[in-house]
Amino acid sequence: MMRHDLLIHDEQLCKQRGVRLTCQRRRVLKIIMQSPLPVGAYDILQKMDPPAAPPTVYRALDFLLQQGLIHRLATLQAYLVCEHPDASHQSQFLICSECGQVEEMEDSNIQKSLDLAASQAGFSCSNEVVEIMGRCVQCAGEGH
Amino acid sequence: MMRHDLLIHDEQLCKQRGVRLTCQRRRVLKIIMQSPLPVGAYDILQKMDPPAAPPTVYRALDFLLQQGLIHRLATLQAYLVCEHPDASHQSQFLICSECGQVEEMEDSNIQKSLDLAASQAGFSCSNEVVEIMGRCVQCAGEGH
DNA sequence: CAATGTAATGTTATAATGTAACAATTATTG
DNA sequence: CAATAATTGTTACATTATAACATTACATTG
Ligand SMILES: [Zn+2]
Ligand SMILES: [Zn+2]
Ligand SMILES: [Zn+2]
Ligand SMILES: [Zn+2]
């Protein structure tokens, strides 16, 4: 279920940026990529083979977040790959409470409405968290 | 700095709804109201006098959240009073990274854009988390 | 290459947030 | 009052994340 092309893409991206996608960082990234659902830091930790300690995982996560290769869901305290890691972007997430699937959106209308409301309040945004919980189209289709 | 009228309002609201704003729940609510900034569960715990154990605080928080008397900020893992607890509502929060102040908004444009994007994806929302980090108008004004 | 400085990792311990499970108590109802 | 339900007390533990310091790998430059 992993997209190998995405990993290669991320590697090239890091090379272009002059940052190092080291062994540990790549291992963590691969674990996240191989998961069909967002994974917690300790889920990743368990899948580390050979084993690792929490700081190793969290450092890798920090790096991957900084490089925009993954996102963190604040409501789930879990991590998932970014599908469009080329440019820095603000995403919105649709999180299905039933199957756990998450869809990453980049909706410009949402973006505009957020920026407008913030600027009207004199607020200058640095980061926007939008996480919508509910039922995805598949789960909603399967009856109540 | 606490709004006593809000506490009275919340008490009446609970009475109307036939739910019990018990002693422990009121103590937790008052602690949150008295704090100028969002408070963590363990901050509340420390302020409980006479002392209490974590489950006591979390149960009270669960109740207050269910009744809509407080909100939880997923990004901060902290709690703050709702200023308009009368009707169930979706809020958006402006969180200042500098001073920690949080402003609760109920922006209908944001609401609409979220609902539209979700429905276009066939997604039925149950709960929406919108937390915008940045600098508030005061802190942005104070130079650099 | 050797010396040096920087970046990354290893390791141990601990902090911070939240919950499970069951007993005891209090409030409500018939 | 007896029975029931709701709330609270208590202990222990689960989960998520970080601090602090030692060690290793990498890069730079003389
Ligand atoms: Zn993305
Ligand atoms: Zn689903
Ligand atoms: Zn509110
Ligand atoms: Zn501020």
Short mmCIF file of C-alpha atoms in Angstrom, two decimals, chain A residues 2 7 12 14 16-18 20 33 35 53 74 81-82 91 94 98-99 108 116 123 131 142-143:
data_model
loop_
_atom_site.label_atom_id
_atom_site.label_comp_id
_atom_site.label_asym_id
_atom_site.label_seq_id
_atom_site.Cartn_x
_atom_site.Cartn_y
_atom_site.Cartn_z
CA MET A 2 3.02 2.32 0.11
CA LEU A 7 9.50 8.18 -0.94
CA GLN A 12 15.04 14.18 -3.92
CA CYS A 14 15.63 16.71 0.81
CA GLN A 16 17.50 19.76 -3.20
CA ARG A 17 17.06 21.48 0.13
CA GLY A 18 20.43 20.36 1.42
CA ARG A 20 19.68 14.95 5.22
CA MET A 33 3.91 5.71 4.55
CA SER A 35 0.37 2.66 7.35
CA ALA A 53 13.97 4.76 21.90
CA ALA A 74 -3.71 17.38 16.86
CA VAL A 81 2.28 11.46 5.14
CA CYS A 82 1.73 14.58 3.15
CA SER A 91 -4.14 21.66 4.82
CA LEU A 94 -11.44 15.12 7.09
CA GLU A 98 -15.75 5.19 11.95
CA CYS A 99 -13.00 3.81 9.72
CA SER A 108 -8.83 27.73 -0.96
CA LEU A 116 -10.09 36.95 6.41
CA PHE A 123 -4.42 38.52 14.05
CA GLU A 131 -9.59 18.98 11.53
CA GLU A 142 -23.18 1.88 4.72
CA GLY A 143 -26.37 2.84 6.50
#
